[in-house]
XYZ file of N, CA and C in Angstrom:
696
model
N -14.509 -2.823 -88.755
C -13.024 -4.031 -88.048
C -13.748 -4.919 -87.401
N -14.746 -4.510 -86.365
C -15.524 -5.619 -85.606
C -16.070 -6.459 -86.269
N -16.776 -6.133 -87.387
C -17.624 -7.100 -87.792
C -16.717 -8.096 -88.482
N -15.161 -7.650 -89.309
C -14.682 -8.568 -89.803
C -14.086 -9.654 -88.349
N -13.978 -9.031 -87.375
C -12.981 -10.072 -86.466
C -14.364 -10.955 -85.917
N -15.644 -11.055 -86.158
C -17.285 -11.682 -85.552
C -17.044 -12.499 -86.922
N -16.644 -12.184 -88.389
C -16.832 -13.132 -89.097
C -15.835 -14.052 -88.994
N -14.539 -13.779 -88.659
C -13.555 -14.606 -88.435
C -13.528 -15.567 -87.562
N -14.497 -15.330 -86.249
C -14.571 -15.849 -85.308
C -15.557 -17.123 -85.168
N -16.888 -16.238 -86.263
C -17.737 -17.651 -86.826
C -17.302 -18.813 -87.704
N -16.198 -17.990 -88.469
C -15.891 -19.083 -89.466
C -14.626 -20.252 -88.867
N -14.444 -19.989 -87.976
C -13.183 -20.234 -87.067
C -14.064 -21.624 -86.499
N -15.378 -21.445 -85.501
C -16.047 -22.256 -84.693
C -16.305 -23.771 -85.567
N -16.551 -23.759 -86.540
C -17.025 -25.091 -87.107
C -15.862 -26.080 -87.232
N -14.575 -25.584 -87.270
C -13.739 -26.549 -87.517
C -13.050 -26.852 -86.070
N -13.083 -25.879 -85.024
C -12.219 -26.313 -83.792
C -13.417 -26.494 -82.698
N -14.943 -26.848 -83.171
C -15.810 -26.687 -82.110
C -15.894 -28.142 -81.517
N -15.404 -29.209 -81.945
C -15.753 -30.742 -81.091
C -14.646 -30.527 -80.103
N -15.111 -31.392 -78.874
C -13.844 -31.556 -77.766
C -13.091 -32.625 -77.885
N -11.655 -32.806 -78.026
C -10.488 -33.566 -78.207
C -10.814 -34.698 -76.975
N -10.936 -35.973 -77.221
C -10.903 -36.935 -75.858
C -9.565 -37.483 -76.187
N -8.922 -37.644 -74.798
C -7.880 -37.808 -74.630
C -7.709 -38.887 -73.659
N -8.165 -40.021 -73.638
C -7.950 -40.702 -72.136
C -6.455 -41.136 -71.588
N -6.858 -40.799 -70.401
C -5.671 -41.210 -69.632
C -4.997 -42.488 -69.787
N -5.722 -43.625 -69.663
C -5.303 -44.907 -69.502
C -6.085 -45.721 -70.713
N -5.804 -45.797 -71.804
C -5.940 -46.776 -72.615
C -5.101 -47.891 -72.910
N -4.958 -48.617 -72.092
C -4.224 -50.001 -72.211
C -5.362 -51.169 -73.012
N -4.191 -51.621 -73.542
C -4.806 -53.160 -74.070
C -4.364 -53.994 -73.549
N -5.312 -55.332 -73.118
C -4.934 -56.626 -72.290
C -5.071 -57.832 -72.814
N -4.118 -58.929 -72.980
C -4.506 -60.132 -73.486
C -5.864 -60.185 -73.233
N -6.698 -61.061 -73.962
C -8.051 -61.659 -74.315
C -8.704 -60.578 -74.249
N -8.588 -59.311 -74.078
C -9.437 -58.130 -74.044
C -9.437 -57.315 -75.422
N -8.156 -57.603 -75.871
C -7.485 -56.956 -76.748
C -8.584 -56.786 -78.168
N -9.073 -55.916 -78.579
C -9.837 -56.226 -80.157
C -9.860 -55.077 -81.143
N -9.293 -55.579 -82.020
C -8.897 -54.672 -83.213
C -9.576 -54.693 -84.262
N -10.024 -53.808 -84.926
C -11.048 -53.588 -86.406
C -10.188 -52.863 -87.075
N -10.046 -53.642 -88.547
C -9.609 -52.663 -89.555
C -10.844 -52.506 -90.537
N -10.862 -51.404 -90.784
C -12.032 -50.877 -91.700
C -11.222 -50.336 -92.837
N -11.165 -51.021 -93.955
C -10.335 -50.249 -95.091
C -11.286 -50.233 -96.304
N -10.593 -49.303 -97.034
C -11.411 -48.563 -97.981
C -11.007 -49.434 -99.370
N -11.928 -49.840 -100.374
C -12.260 -50.603 -101.379
C -12.792 -49.953 -102.238
N -12.915 -48.525 -102.196
C -13.755 -47.854 -103.199
C -12.901 -47.460 -104.625
N -13.551 -47.095 -105.497
C -13.136 -46.995 -106.867
C -11.881 -46.610 -106.903
N -11.432 -45.283 -106.346
C -10.313 -44.328 -106.378
C -8.745 -45.346 -105.780
N -9.423 -46.312 -105.395
C -8.063 -47.113 -104.237
C -7.786 -47.909 -105.628
N -8.048 -47.946 -107.058
C -7.423 -48.510 -108.157
C -6.602 -47.643 -108.767
N -6.292 -46.358 -108.322
C -5.606 -45.385 -108.889
C -4.097 -45.917 -108.311
N -3.266 -45.614 -109.441
C -1.579 -46.013 -109.080
C -0.843 -45.031 -108.703
N 0.036 -45.430 -107.682
C 1.029 -44.566 -107.070
C 2.560 -45.620 -107.165
N 3.510 -44.844 -108.216
C 4.483 -45.333 -108.122
C 4.114 -47.276 -108.927
N 3.574 -47.064 -110.392
C 3.520 -48.467 -110.650
C 2.646 -49.241 -109.784
N 1.715 -49.014 -109.043
C 1.224 -50.128 -108.290
C -0.198 -49.119 -107.840
N -0.974 -50.208 -107.822
C -2.213 -49.486 -107.354
C -2.407 -49.485 -105.910
N -3.085 -48.661 -105.230
C -3.093 -48.151 -103.778
C -3.802 -49.423 -103.405
N -5.000 -50.104 -103.764
C -5.594 -51.186 -103.284
C -4.313 -52.405 -103.104
N -3.296 -52.658 -104.090
C -2.493 -53.508 -104.026
C -1.233 -53.281 -103.117
N -0.927 -51.987 -103.030
C -0.329 -51.498 -101.954
C -0.570 -52.019 -100.703
N -1.843 -51.474 -100.344
C -2.536 -51.907 -98.753
C -2.420 -53.710 -98.437
N -2.629 -54.221 -99.747
C -2.725 -55.832 -99.487
C -1.560 -55.934 -98.943
N -0.548 -55.818 -99.735
C 0.875 -56.017 -99.370
C 1.255 -55.704 -98.172
N 1.104 -54.477 -97.591
C 1.262 -54.024 -96.219
C 0.945 -54.639 -95.304
N -0.731 -55.064 -95.620
C -1.226 -56.042 -94.601
C -1.000 -57.167 -94.516
N -0.357 -57.976 -95.706
C 0.139 -59.466 -95.397
C 1.553 -59.366 -94.750
N 2.486 -58.343 -94.931
C 3.543 -58.314 -93.964
C 3.295 -57.868 -92.624
N 2.477 -57.409 -92.207
C 2.240 -56.766 -90.887
C 1.052 -57.644 -89.951
N 0.374 -57.987 -90.680
C -0.635 -59.326 -89.826
C 0.232 -60.055 -88.868
N 1.325 -60.612 -89.421
C 2.032 -61.726 -88.671
C 2.693 -61.244 -87.437
N 2.673 -59.821 -87.531
C 3.317 -59.065 -86.206
C 2.142 -59.272 -85.027
N 1.540 -59.183 -85.391
C 0.074 -59.013 -84.381
C 0.033 -60.290 -83.484
N -0.087 -59.898 -82.023
C -0.223 -60.891 -81.169
C -1.586 -62.156 -81.455
N -1.136 -63.301 -81.205
C -2.337 -64.181 -81.487
C -3.395 -63.932 -80.347
N -2.914 -63.335 -79.172
C -3.897 -63.237 -78.165
C -4.484 -61.765 -78.458
N -4.628 -61.228 -79.888
C -5.508 -60.061 -80.009
C -6.841 -60.723 -81.000
N -8.037 -59.812 -80.734
C -8.807 -60.360 -81.200
C -9.094 -59.068 -82.416
N -8.788 -59.884 -83.835
C -8.423 -59.138 -84.981
C -10.065 -59.244 -86.147
N -10.483 -58.099 -86.521
C -11.469 -58.296 -87.539
C -11.195 -57.217 -88.610
N -11.706 -57.573 -89.950
C -11.687 -56.991 -91.131
C -12.956 -56.769 -91.468
N -13.581 -55.334 -91.975
C -14.698 -54.549 -92.457
C -13.768 -54.053 -93.767
N -14.471 -53.898 -94.887
C -14.156 -53.353 -95.916
C -15.554 -52.663 -96.356
N -15.203 -51.722 -97.005
C -16.659 -50.799 -98.014
C -15.938 -50.596 -99.567
N -16.885 -49.883 -99.930
C -16.620 -49.880 -101.162
C -16.764 -50.772 -102.154
N -16.648 -52.312 -101.683
C -15.993 -53.288 -102.763
C -17.260 -53.697 -103.408
N -18.274 -53.086 -103.801
C -18.973 -53.665 -104.482
C -19.953 -52.506 -105.405
N -20.069 -52.746 -106.736
C -20.736 -51.517 -107.350
C -22.144 -51.561 -107.638
N -22.595 -50.262 -107.151
C -24.287 -50.303 -107.302
C -24.559 -49.413 -107.757
N -25.326 -49.574 -108.561
C -25.998 -48.051 -109.564
C -26.945 -47.365 -108.697
N -27.727 -47.728 -107.845
C -28.637 -46.827 -106.890
C -27.637 -46.517 -105.839
N -27.749 -45.267 -105.812
C -27.004 -44.475 -104.652
C -27.315 -44.835 -103.222
N -28.541 -45.467 -102.670
C -28.620 -46.076 -101.711
C -27.938 -47.578 -101.006
N -27.832 -48.292 -102.131
C -27.060 -49.679 -102.282
C -25.393 -49.036 -102.090
N -25.215 -48.462 -102.772
C -23.821 -47.687 -102.824
C -23.631 -47.211 -101.447
N -24.274 -46.764 -100.877
C -23.742 -46.208 -99.343
C -23.969 -47.230 -98.318
N -23.986 -48.457 -98.971
C -24.096 -49.315 -97.858
C -23.543 -50.623 -98.340
N -22.545 -50.134 -99.102
C -21.526 -51.128 -99.341
C -20.427 -51.501 -98.479
N -20.744 -51.916 -97.311
C -19.821 -52.086 -96.199
C -20.094 -53.453 -95.644
N -19.001 -54.583 -95.372
C -19.282 -55.737 -94.905
C -18.188 -56.306 -94.258
N -18.280 -57.138 -93.030
C -17.344 -57.711 -92.299
C -17.086 -58.820 -92.624
N -16.041 -58.664 -93.287
C -15.555 -59.951 -93.987
C -14.797 -61.245 -93.124
N -14.336 -60.272 -92.057
C -13.604 -61.541 -91.107
C -14.194 -60.895 -89.825
N -14.914 -61.533 -89.178
C -15.652 -61.143 -87.757
C -14.162 -61.457 -86.926
N -14.557 -60.434 -85.563
C -13.763 -60.382 -84.689
C -13.216 -61.675 -83.891
N -11.934 -62.092 -84.037
C -11.588 -63.230 -83.491
C -10.264 -63.252 -83.360
N -9.585 -64.390 -83.049
C -8.013 -64.261 -82.808
C -7.315 -64.362 -83.787
N -6.426 -63.938 -83.924
C -5.776 -63.155 -85.061
C -5.014 -64.373 -86.032
N -5.925 -64.291 -87.176
C -5.498 -65.134 -88.122
C -4.982 -64.796 -89.675
N -3.703 -64.660 -89.140
C -2.743 -63.661 -90.697
C -3.314 -63.999 -92.252
N -3.130 -65.385 -92.319
C -3.266 -65.937 -93.235
C -5.021 -65.864 -94.071
N -5.785 -65.854 -93.296
C -7.340 -65.848 -93.323
C -7.431 -64.232 -93.734
N -6.904 -63.149 -93.073
C -7.475 -62.252 -93.069
C -6.581 -61.541 -94.651
N -5.399 -62.221 -94.957
C -4.558 -61.292 -95.896
C -5.525 -62.344 -97.062
N -5.904 -63.645 -97.260
C -6.693 -63.847 -98.259
C -7.840 -63.548 -98.453
N -8.706 -63.105 -97.534
C -9.746 -62.248 -97.979
C -9.304 -61.004 -98.671
N -8.479 -60.348 -98.161
C -8.230 -58.829 -98.659
C -7.826 -59.039 -100.010
N -6.939 -60.320 -100.451
C -6.440 -60.611 -101.671
C -7.899 -60.700 -102.647
N -8.850 -61.140 -102.422
C -9.937 -61.134 -103.385
C -10.713 -60.089 -103.754
N -10.335 -58.937 -102.916
C -11.176 -58.001 -103.178
C -10.533 -57.019 -104.402
N -11.653 -56.324 -104.858
C -11.074 -55.245 -105.855
C -12.143 -54.144 -105.639
N -11.394 -53.010 -106.039
C -12.186 -51.562 -105.667
C -12.887 -51.263 -106.753
N -14.331 -51.036 -106.174
C -15.184 -50.448 -106.975
C -16.266 -49.684 -106.949
N -16.677 -49.253 -105.778
C -17.548 -48.299 -105.433
C -17.366 -46.739 -104.647
N -18.221 -46.606 -103.907
C -18.255 -45.419 -102.961
C -17.609 -45.374 -101.875
N -18.017 -44.410 -101.136
C -16.965 -44.376 -99.765
C -17.862 -44.042 -98.550
N -18.315 -44.916 -98.395
C -19.474 -44.768 -97.219
C -18.400 -44.876 -95.659
N -17.898 -44.426 -95.393
C -17.156 -44.441 -93.951
C -17.823 -44.061 -92.842
N -19.036 -43.118 -92.774
C -19.958 -43.300 -91.657
C -20.795 -44.355 -91.517
N -21.017 -44.787 -92.391
C -22.294 -46.104 -92.150
C -21.058 -47.195 -91.922
N -19.938 -47.320 -92.399
C -19.116 -48.461 -92.007
C -18.444 -48.243 -90.368
N -18.341 -47.315 -89.842
C -17.975 -47.181 -88.636
C -19.413 -47.413 -87.320
N -20.489 -46.938 -88.247
C -21.780 -47.152 -87.607
C -22.081 -48.633 -87.249
N -21.428 -49.444 -88.354
C -21.753 -50.840 -88.432
C -20.947 -51.531 -87.720
N -19.578 -50.828 -87.747
C -18.416 -51.575 -86.856
C -18.711 -51.442 -85.186
N -19.430 -50.531 -84.729
C -19.313 -50.300 -83.461
C -20.904 -51.212 -82.942
N -21.754 -50.821 -84.021
C -23.104 -51.230 -83.600
C -23.113 -52.757 -83.417
N -22.641 -53.260 -84.498
C -22.658 -54.885 -84.989
C -21.207 -55.590 -84.681
N -20.418 -54.803 -85.053
C -18.916 -55.874 -84.897
C -18.758 -56.007 -83.670
N -18.750 -55.134 -82.784
C -18.285 -55.090 -81.308
C -19.222 -55.383 -80.429
N -20.516 -55.719 -81.354
C -21.835 -55.984 -80.213
C -21.502 -57.223 -79.292
N -21.431 -56.789 -77.722
C -21.311 -57.622 -76.817
C -19.698 -57.803 -76.327
N -19.305 -57.265 -76.856
C -17.852 -57.150 -76.632
C -17.386 -56.278 -75.369
N -16.600 -56.589 -74.486
C -16.336 -55.500 -73.565
C -14.876 -55.089 -73.587
N -14.344 -54.318 -72.478
C -12.720 -53.843 -72.820
C -12.725 -53.113 -74.018
N -11.580 -52.661 -74.016
C -11.283 -51.598 -75.343
C -11.496 -51.975 -76.763
N -11.795 -51.206 -77.543
C -11.964 -51.292 -79.014
C -11.067 -50.504 -79.690
N -10.474 -51.003 -80.562
C -9.538 -50.228 -81.352
C -9.751 -50.491 -83.077
N -10.229 -49.281 -83.872
C -10.641 -49.365 -85.154
C -9.473 -48.662 -85.605
N -8.526 -49.035 -86.897
C -8.222 -48.761 -87.883
C -8.650 -48.274 -89.015
N -8.846 -47.038 -89.276
C -9.577 -46.763 -90.596
C -8.578 -46.457 -91.845
N -8.620 -47.210 -92.637
C -7.777 -46.580 -93.665
C -8.576 -46.257 -95.016
N -8.487 -44.938 -95.474
C -9.240 -44.840 -96.616
C -8.257 -43.782 -97.484
N -8.397 -43.496 -98.641
C -7.682 -42.581 -99.606
C -8.861 -41.589 -100.084
N -10.060 -41.208 -99.410
C -10.566 -39.982 -99.596
C -11.704 -39.634 -98.485
N -12.458 -38.744 -98.523
C -13.688 -38.478 -97.573
C -14.725 -39.235 -97.618
N -15.747 -39.038 -96.921
C -17.237 -39.640 -96.918
C -17.875 -38.732 -98.294
N -18.446 -39.889 -99.134
C -18.940 -39.183 -100.365
C -20.487 -39.603 -100.399
N -21.019 -40.225 -99.132
C -22.460 -40.332 -98.798
C -23.060 -39.769 -97.975
N -23.357 -38.513 -98.081
C -23.918 -37.438 -97.683
C -24.072 -37.670 -96.015
N -23.100 -38.039 -94.943
C -22.732 -38.202 -93.885
C -21.551 -37.718 -93.487
N -21.587 -37.431 -92.420
C -20.494 -37.125 -91.486
C -19.438 -38.031 -90.887
N -18.620 -38.389 -90.875
C -17.728 -39.363 -89.823
C -17.581 -38.492 -88.723
N -17.205 -36.889 -88.461
C -16.768 -36.307 -87.591
C -18.060 -36.255 -86.642
N -19.183 -35.859 -87.079
C -20.495 -35.886 -86.361
C -20.910 -37.130 -85.822
N -20.740 -38.355 -86.600
C -20.926 -39.525 -85.705
C -20.045 -39.458 -84.868
N -18.729 -39.148 -84.545
C -17.464 -39.568 -83.493
C -17.932 -38.671 -82.481
N -18.478 -37.535 -82.314
C -18.725 -36.544 -81.686
C -20.242 -37.006 -80.819
N -20.969 -37.761 -81.754
C -22.074 -38.386 -81.060
C -21.731 -39.562 -80.216
N -20.987 -40.304 -81.028
C -20.407 -41.720 -80.384
C -19.931 -41.422 -78.851
N -19.149 -40.651 -78.712
C -18.172 -39.981 -77.380
C -19.150 -39.752 -76.352
N -20.245 -39.257 -76.989
C -21.329 -38.586 -75.810
C -22.198 -39.579 -75.065
N -21.539 -41.003 -75.637
C -22.755 -42.050 -75.325
C -21.515 -43.230 -74.815
N -20.008 -43.455 -74.831
C -19.192 -44.223 -74.523
C -17.879 -43.787 -75.111
N -16.938 -44.578 -74.346
C -15.804 -44.087 -74.280
C -14.975 -45.328 -74.468
N -15.192 -46.162 -75.242
C -14.731 -47.545 -75.070
C -14.308 -47.703 -76.613
N -14.218 -47.101 -77.645
C -13.777 -47.319 -78.932
C -12.797 -45.795 -79.442
N -11.519 -46.369 -79.593
C -10.464 -45.372 -80.095
C -10.640 -45.521 -81.431
N -10.553 -44.461 -82.433
C -10.753 -44.843 -83.925
C -9.041 -44.002 -84.428
N -8.448 -44.780 -84.883
C -7.241 -44.494 -85.555
C -7.520 -44.165 -87.383
N -7.101 -42.968 -87.862
C -7.405 -42.981 -89.130
C -5.847 -42.962 -89.876
N -5.899 -43.674 -90.964
C -4.899 -43.548 -92.129
C -5.457 -42.678 -93.318
N -4.753 -41.568 -93.377
C -5.861 -41.063 -94.804
C -4.069 -41.311 -96.135
N -4.633 -42.170 -96.777
C -3.940 -42.318 -97.980
C -4.083 -41.505 -99.311
N -2.994 -40.547 -99.434
C -3.021 -39.821 -100.641
C -4.347 -38.973 -100.761
N -4.900 -38.812 -99.626
C -5.779 -37.754 -99.232
C -5.605 -36.345 -99.680
N -6.041 -35.166 -100.755
C -5.360 -34.151 -100.501
C -6.408 -32.988 -100.206
N -7.910 -33.159 -100.202
C -8.650 -32.567 -99.924
C -8.734 -31.883 -98.400
N -8.724 -30.712 -98.131
C -8.535 -30.125 -96.734
C -9.753 -30.322 -96.194
N -11.079 -30.404 -96.873
C -11.995 -30.682 -96.111
C -12.300 -32.094 -95.777
N -11.709 -33.038 -96.600
C -11.626 -34.316 -96.028
C -10.696 -34.632 -95.031
N -9.827 -34.326 -94.930
C -8.586 -34.328 -93.990
C -9.233 -33.450 -92.545
N -10.009 -32.598 -92.492
C -10.610 -32.029 -91.045
C -11.580 -32.998 -90.979
N -12.379 -33.248 -91.543
C -13.377 -34.404 -91.350
C -12.777 -35.788 -90.591
N -11.677 -36.371 -91.191
C -10.732 -37.401 -91.117
C -9.926 -37.192 -89.416
N -9.581 -36.021 -89.369
C -8.594 -35.498 -88.077
C -9.924 -35.633 -86.549
N -10.787 -35.070 -87.249
C -11.799 -34.961 -86.087
C -12.275 -36.130 -85.765
N -12.493 -37.211 -86.832
C -12.982 -38.482 -86.135
C -12.237 -39.096 -85.615
N -10.719 -39.149 -85.874
C -9.987 -39.664 -85.001
C -9.743 -38.930 -83.252
N -9.823 -37.174 -83.436
C -9.567 -36.647 -82.496
C -10.032 -36.771 -81.137
N -11.806 -36.706 -81.728
C -12.368 -36.905 -80.494
C -12.681 -38.083 -79.802
N -12.342 -39.500 -80.524
C -12.122 -40.716 -79.769
C -11.092 -40.882 -79.314
N -9.625 -39.981 -79.186
C -8.584 -40.330 -78.960
C -7.462 -41.044 -79.764
N -8.113 -41.071 -80.861
C -7.120 -41.506 -82.052
C -6.204 -40.473 -82.491
N -5.540 -41.149 -83.897
C -4.565 -39.941 -84.435
C -4.966 -40.184 -85.859
N -4.803 -39.011 -86.916
C -4.707 -39.237 -88.185
C -3.102 -39.186 -88.587
N -2.916 -40.006 -89.394
C -1.988 -40.236 -90.014
C -1.811 -39.783 -91.371
N -1.213 -39.121 -92.456
C -1.718 -38.492 -93.754
C -0.240 -39.166 -94.266
N -0.716 -40.095 -95.266
C 0.735 -40.911 -95.694
C 0.257 -40.717 -97.394
N 1.619 -40.741 -98.052
C 1.400 -40.804 -99.760
C 2.132 -41.364 -100.425
N 2.973 -42.521 -99.531
C 3.904 -43.192 -99.974
C 3.474 -44.640 -99.474
N 4.375 -45.918 -100.302
C 4.253 -47.043 -99.631
C 4.799 -47.210 -98.578
N 6.018 -46.716 -98.437
C 6.908 -46.594 -97.412
C 6.168 -45.946 -95.822
N 5.674 -44.941 -96.460
C 4.516 -44.128 -95.414
C 3.586 -44.832 -95.057
N 3.076 -45.704 -95.893
C 1.753 -46.353 -95.353
C 2.315 -47.565 -94.294
N 3.497 -48.026 -94.774
C 3.789 -49.163 -93.791
C 4.403 -48.748 -92.510
N 4.824 -47.618 -92.298
C 5.564 -47.086 -91.266
C 4.147 -46.637 -90.212
N 3.387 -46.106 -91.023
C 2.278 -45.549 -90.140
C 1.489 -46.767 -89.625
N 1.253 -47.503 -90.217
C 0.221 -48.887 -89.947
C 1.046 -49.434 -88.965
N 2.397 -49.721 -88.876
C 3.234 -50.458 -88.114
C 3.102 -49.642 -86.754
N 3.372 -48.579 -86.662
C 3.000 -47.864 -85.658
C 1.855 -47.769 -84.687
N 0.569 -48.179 -85.800
C -0.486 -48.201 -85.171
C -1.196 -49.688 -84.453
N -0.430 -50.398 -85.186
C -0.655 -51.571 -84.369
C 0.479 -52.059 -83.375
N 1.276 -51.205 -82.806
C 2.051 -51.212 -82.172
C 1.720 -51.988 -80.709
N 0.557 -51.221 -80.024
C -0.048 -51.795 -78.499
C -0.336 -53.604 -79.074
N -0.595 -54.106 -80.248
C -1.165 -55.255 -80.387
C 0.077 -56.293 -80.736
N 1.274 -55.572 -80.859
C 2.369 -56.616 -81.327
C 2.675 -57.646 -80.286
N 3.112 -58.912 -80.829
C 3.518 -59.745 -80.023
C 4.612 -59.646 -79.532
N 5.766 -59.023 -80.079
C 6.587 -58.464 -79.855
C 7.476 -57.322 -80.653
N 8.119 -56.421 -79.946
C 8.684 -55.165 -80.798
C 9.764 -55.839 -81.677
N 9.513 -55.948 -83.248
C 11.058 -55.985 -83.919
C 10.914 -55.169 -85.317
N 11.958 -55.146 -85.858
C 11.976 -54.121 -87.049
C 11.403 -54.977 -88.532
N 11.123 -54.655 -89.363
C 10.626 -54.893 -90.413
C 11.313 -54.061 -91.665
N 12.005 -54.871 -92.434
C 12.571 -53.732 -93.785
C 11.465 -54.089 -94.819
N 11.139 -52.937 -95.194
C 10.300 -52.892 -96.278
C 11.302 -52.464 -97.656
N 11.075 -53.552 -98.628
C 11.836 -53.757 -99.754
C 11.330 -52.696 -100.900
């Protein structure tokens, strides 16, 4: 019996071994507000849900919500998995800052998204590293990442481990995660950990309406005004 209890205890540790970071005051301020979207364009985003690809649902959602973000908010867009590479090394570095962080320009961001097609792998961890190290380089104040993905890391890295290492060095980055049509429990646990340890949250969504509501809630601190949007 004791051996059984020890086994259960050891089995539970890896899942709950990380510290949840919950900042008491994570307020955004005009001119110091920085928001970076990190969006999945891996091959699986070409799959259909209710007669529309996941990628096109994301594009439609972003086009409707971007104009709600305050013009005082500095917004950027990084995408990953948008290129097809036969070499695993290159495929796992398919991540690009397509819109550098600057004052919100909804038309420019939506246009950049429109031109993208799902193609490659899912280098989540590499993308987060690039976002923190390069995209936010030299920026002060709070930094908010909204990561949208339809799957877990498949480039032999761990976004959870990276997030844990990150908060040991700095606590000015919050990562919210939208898991769009993600069913694998292991992937969800990794994504939840990534959000939890940085003071963010994981939102699990499976429909266009849920996707829209989830993103609308996450951009709420950045909105120029509170307004209701009807999803047709």
